[in-house]
């Protein structure tokens, strides 16, 4: 529960900045897109689906298990889809699985039906305060969804589950992280899963003489 709260707090700060300062909807919230930096703090990555939204968008995008009902139904969506996905991620961090997953596989039709039905089940071990927050985030009524109300992300930050979080200290990165990865350098990729590369795809004789990335 402590670790889930720590990572959720960092993700929420990121969403708050995107929404309030940039009018950007992230639209691909999931654990795979939250990396842990050298100090153990979460960072949002992969902005391939991110978009500036001031009214509504009708693009179907995202990861199936994290899609908000209005996305699935094609009714148009705004930044509130990120709060739904945030609720799904908090649920997954607490329970180990997403609330609308297909228990028999990865059938996207089943997943979308589960999202539209909106039936939530909580294990007895689920933190009661966190359960209350998740229910408010996974509100099918967009206008009543936590984060999308008058006070925005402050409603989430002031929720009882986050009562132990010192937000000022968090922003200064003064709170001890639950886990700090051991890395040798800023470009150490040892914590990433290896993947196969076909040799025929690489031109090993190529030499870059343009210096196009020297200041990158």
Coordinates of C-alpha atoms in Angstrom, one line a residue:
X1 CA 0.0 0.0 0.0
X2 CA 2.8 2.4 0.8
X3 CA 4.6 1.7 -2.5
X4 CA 1.4 2.1 -4.4
X5 CA 0.7 5.4 -2.8
X6 CA 4.3 6.6 -3.5
X7 CA 4.2 5.8 -7.2
X8 CA 0.6 7.0 -7.6
X9 CA 1.6 10.4 -6.0
X10 CA 4.3 10.8 -8.6
X11 CA 2.1 9.9 -11.5
X12 CA -0.6 12.3 -10.2
X13 CA 1.9 15.2 -10.1
X14 CA 2.8 14.4 -13.7
X15 CA -0.9 14.3 -14.8
X16 CA -1.6 17.5 -12.9
X17 CA 1.2 19.3 -14.8
X18 CA 0.1 18.0 -18.2
X19 CA -3.5 18.9 -17.6
X20 CA -3.3 22.2 -15.8
X21 CA -0.2 23.7 -17.3
X22 CA -0.3 22.3 -20.8
X23 CA -3.8 21.2 -21.6
X24 CA -2.4 17.9 -22.6
X25 CA -4.3 14.6 -22.2
X26 CA -1.8 11.7 -21.8
X27 CA -4.2 8.9 -22.9
X28 CA -1.9 6.0 -22.4
X29 CA -1.6 5.5 -18.6
X30 CA -0.4 2.1 -17.5
X31 CA 2.5 0.8 -15.4
X32 CA 4.7 0.0 -18.4
X33 CA 4.7 3.8 -19.2
X34 CA 5.9 4.7 -15.7
X35 CA 9.6 4.2 -15.4
X36 CA 11.7 4.6 -12.2
X37 CA 14.6 7.0 -12.2
X38 CA 17.9 6.8 -10.4
X39 CA 16.4 8.1 -7.2
X40 CA 13.4 5.7 -7.2
X41 CA 10.8 8.3 -8.4
X42 CA 8.4 7.6 -11.2
X43 CA 8.6 9.3 -14.6
X44 CA 5.9 9.2 -17.3
X45 CA 7.2 8.2 -20.7
X46 CA 5.8 7.5 -24.2
X47 CA 3.7 10.4 -25.3
X48 CA 2.7 8.8 -28.5
X49 CA -1.0 9.2 -27.8
X50 CA -0.7 12.6 -25.9
X51 CA -2.8 15.5 -27.4
X52 CA -3.7 19.0 -26.5
X53 CA -7.4 18.9 -25.8
X54 CA -9.4 22.0 -24.9
X55 CA -12.8 20.6 -25.7
X56 CA -13.2 17.0 -26.9
X57 CA -11.4 14.5 -29.0
X58 CA -12.9 11.4 -30.8
X59 CA -9.8 9.4 -31.5
X60 CA -9.9 5.8 -30.2
X61 CA -6.5 5.3 -28.6
X62 CA -4.8 3.8 -25.6
X63 CA -4.4 0.4 -24.0
X64 CA -7.7 -1.7 -23.8
X65 CA -7.7 -2.4 -20.1
X66 CA -7.3 1.3 -19.3
X67 CA -9.8 2.8 -21.7
X68 CA -12.5 5.0 -20.1
X69 CA -16.2 4.1 -21.0
X70 CA -16.6 7.3 -23.1
X71 CA -13.5 6.2 -25.2
X72 CA -14.9 2.7 -25.7
X73 CA -18.3 4.1 -26.7
X74 CA -16.9 6.7 -29.0
X75 CA -18.8 9.6 -27.4
X76 CA -15.9 12.0 -27.4
X77 CA -13.5 12.4 -24.5
X78 CA -11.5 15.0 -22.7
X79 CA -8.6 14.9 -20.1
X80 CA -10.9 13.0 -17.7
X81 CA -9.9 9.8 -19.4
X82 CA -6.6 10.1 -17.7
X83 CA -8.2 10.0 -14.3
X84 CA -10.1 6.9 -15.2
X85 CA -6.9 5.2 -16.3
X86 CA -5.2 6.5 -13.2
X87 CA -7.8 4.7 -11.1
X88 CA -7.3 1.5 -13.1
X89 CA -3.5 1.7 -12.4
X90 CA -4.0 2.4 -8.7
X91 CA -6.3 -0.6 -8.5
X92 CA -3.7 -2.8 -10.3
X93 CA -0.9 -1.7 -8.0
X94 CA -3.0 -2.7 -5.0
X95 CA -4.4 -6.0 -6.4
X96 CA -1.9 -7.2 -9.0
X97 CA -4.4 -7.2 -11.9
X98 CA -6.5 -4.6 -13.6
X99 CA -10.2 -4.4 -12.7
X100 CA -11.6 -5.0 -16.2
X101 CA -9.3 -7.7 -17.5
X102 CA -10.4 -10.8 -19.4
X103 CA -9.8 -13.6 -16.9
X104 CA -9.6 -16.1 -19.7
X105 CA -7.1 -14.3 -21.9
X106 CA -6.7 -11.0 -23.6
X107 CA -10.0 -10.7 -25.6
X108 CA -10.4 -7.0 -26.3
X109 CA -14.2 -7.4 -26.8
X110 CA -14.5 -9.0 -23.3
X111 CA -12.4 -6.2 -21.8
X112 CA -14.5 -3.5 -23.4
X113 CA -17.7 -5.1 -22.3
X114 CA -16.3 -5.2 -18.7
X115 CA -15.4 -1.5 -18.9
X116 CA -18.9 -0.6 -20.2
X117 CA -20.6 -2.7 -17.5
X118 CA -18.3 -1.1 -14.9
X119 CA -18.6 -3.9 -12.3
X120 CA -15.9 -3.4 -9.7
X121 CA -14.7 -6.1 -7.3
X122 CA -12.3 -5.6 -4.4
X123 CA -10.4 -8.2 -2.4
X124 CA -10.8 -8.0 1.4
X125 CA -7.1 -6.9 1.7
X126 CA -7.7 -3.8 -0.5
X127 CA -7.1 -0.7 1.5
X128 CA -10.5 0.8 2.4
X129 CA -9.4 4.4 1.7
X130 CA -7.8 3.4 -1.6
X131 CA -11.0 1.6 -2.5
X132 CA -13.0 4.7 -1.9
X133 CA -10.6 6.7 -4.1
X134 CA -10.7 4.1 -6.9
X135 CA -14.5 4.2 -6.9
X136 CA -14.5 7.9 -7.3
X137 CA -11.9 7.8 -10.1
X138 CA -13.7 4.9 -11.9
X139 CA -16.9 6.9 -12.1
X140 CA -18.7 6.3 -15.4
X141 CA -20.2 9.8 -15.1
X142 CA -17.5 12.0 -16.6
X143 CA -18.9 15.1 -14.9
X144 CA -18.8 13.4 -11.5
X145 CA -15.4 11.8 -11.9
X146 CA -12.7 12.7 -9.4
X147 CA -10.1 14.9 -11.0
X148 CA -12.6 16.3 -13.4
X149 CA -14.5 18.3 -10.8
X150 CA -14.1 22.0 -9.9
X151 CA -11.0 21.5 -7.8
X152 CA -9.3 19.3 -10.3
X153 CA -6.4 17.1 -9.1
X154 CA -6.6 18.8 -5.6
X155 CA -9.6 16.6 -4.9
X156 CA -7.4 13.6 -5.4
X157 CA -4.4 15.0 -3.5
X158 CA -6.6 15.8 -0.6
X159 CA -8.3 12.4 -0.4
X160 CA -7.8 10.4 2.7
X161 CA -5.6 7.8 1.0
X162 CA -3.0 10.5 0.2
X163 CA -3.2 12.1 3.7
X164 CA 0.2 10.8 4.6
X165 CA 1.9 12.3 1.6
X166 CA 3.8 15.5 2.1
X167 CA 3.4 17.0 -1.4
X168 CA 5.9 19.7 -0.9
X169 CA 8.5 17.2 0.2
X170 CA 7.6 14.9 -2.7
X171 CA 8.1 17.7 -5.2
X172 CA 11.6 18.3 -3.7
X173 CA 12.2 14.5 -3.9
X174 CA 12.9 14.3 -0.2
X175 CA 10.7 11.3 0.5
X176 CA 12.6 8.0 0.6
X177 CA 11.5 5.8 -2.3
X178 CA 10.4 2.2 -1.8
X179 CA 12.9 1.0 -4.3
X180 CA 16.1 2.5 -5.8
X181 CA 17.4 0.7 -8.9
X182 CA 21.2 0.0 -9.1
X183 CA 22.5 1.6 -12.3
X184 CA 26.0 2.2 -13.5
X185 CA 25.4 5.2 -15.7
X186 CA 22.5 7.3 -17.2
X187 CA 22.5 5.0 -20.2
X188 CA 22.5 1.7 -18.2
X189 CA 19.8 -0.5 -19.8
X190 CA 20.5 -3.6 -17.7
X191 CA 17.0 -3.4 -16.0
X192 CA 15.2 -3.6 -19.4
X193 CA 14.2 -6.9 -20.9
X194 CA 16.5 -7.9 -23.8
X195 CA 15.1 -8.2 -27.3
X196 CA 16.3 -9.9 -30.4
X197 CA 17.6 -7.9 -33.3
X198 CA 17.9 -9.4 -36.8
X199 CA 21.4 -8.9 -38.0
X200 CA 20.2 -8.3 -41.6
X201 CA 18.4 -5.1 -40.3
X202 CA 21.7 -3.5 -39.3
X203 CA 24.2 -2.0 -41.7
X204 CA 27.3 -2.4 -39.7
X205 CA 29.4 -0.7 -42.4
X206 CA 27.5 2.6 -42.0
X207 CA 29.4 5.6 -40.6
X208 CA 27.6 8.7 -39.6
X209 CA 29.6 11.7 -40.7
X210 CA 26.9 14.4 -40.2
X211 CA 27.1 14.9 -36.4
X212 CA 23.4 15.5 -36.5
X213 CA 22.9 14.3 -32.9
X214 CA 26.0 15.8 -31.3
X215 CA 23.9 18.2 -29.2
X216 CA 21.0 15.8 -28.4

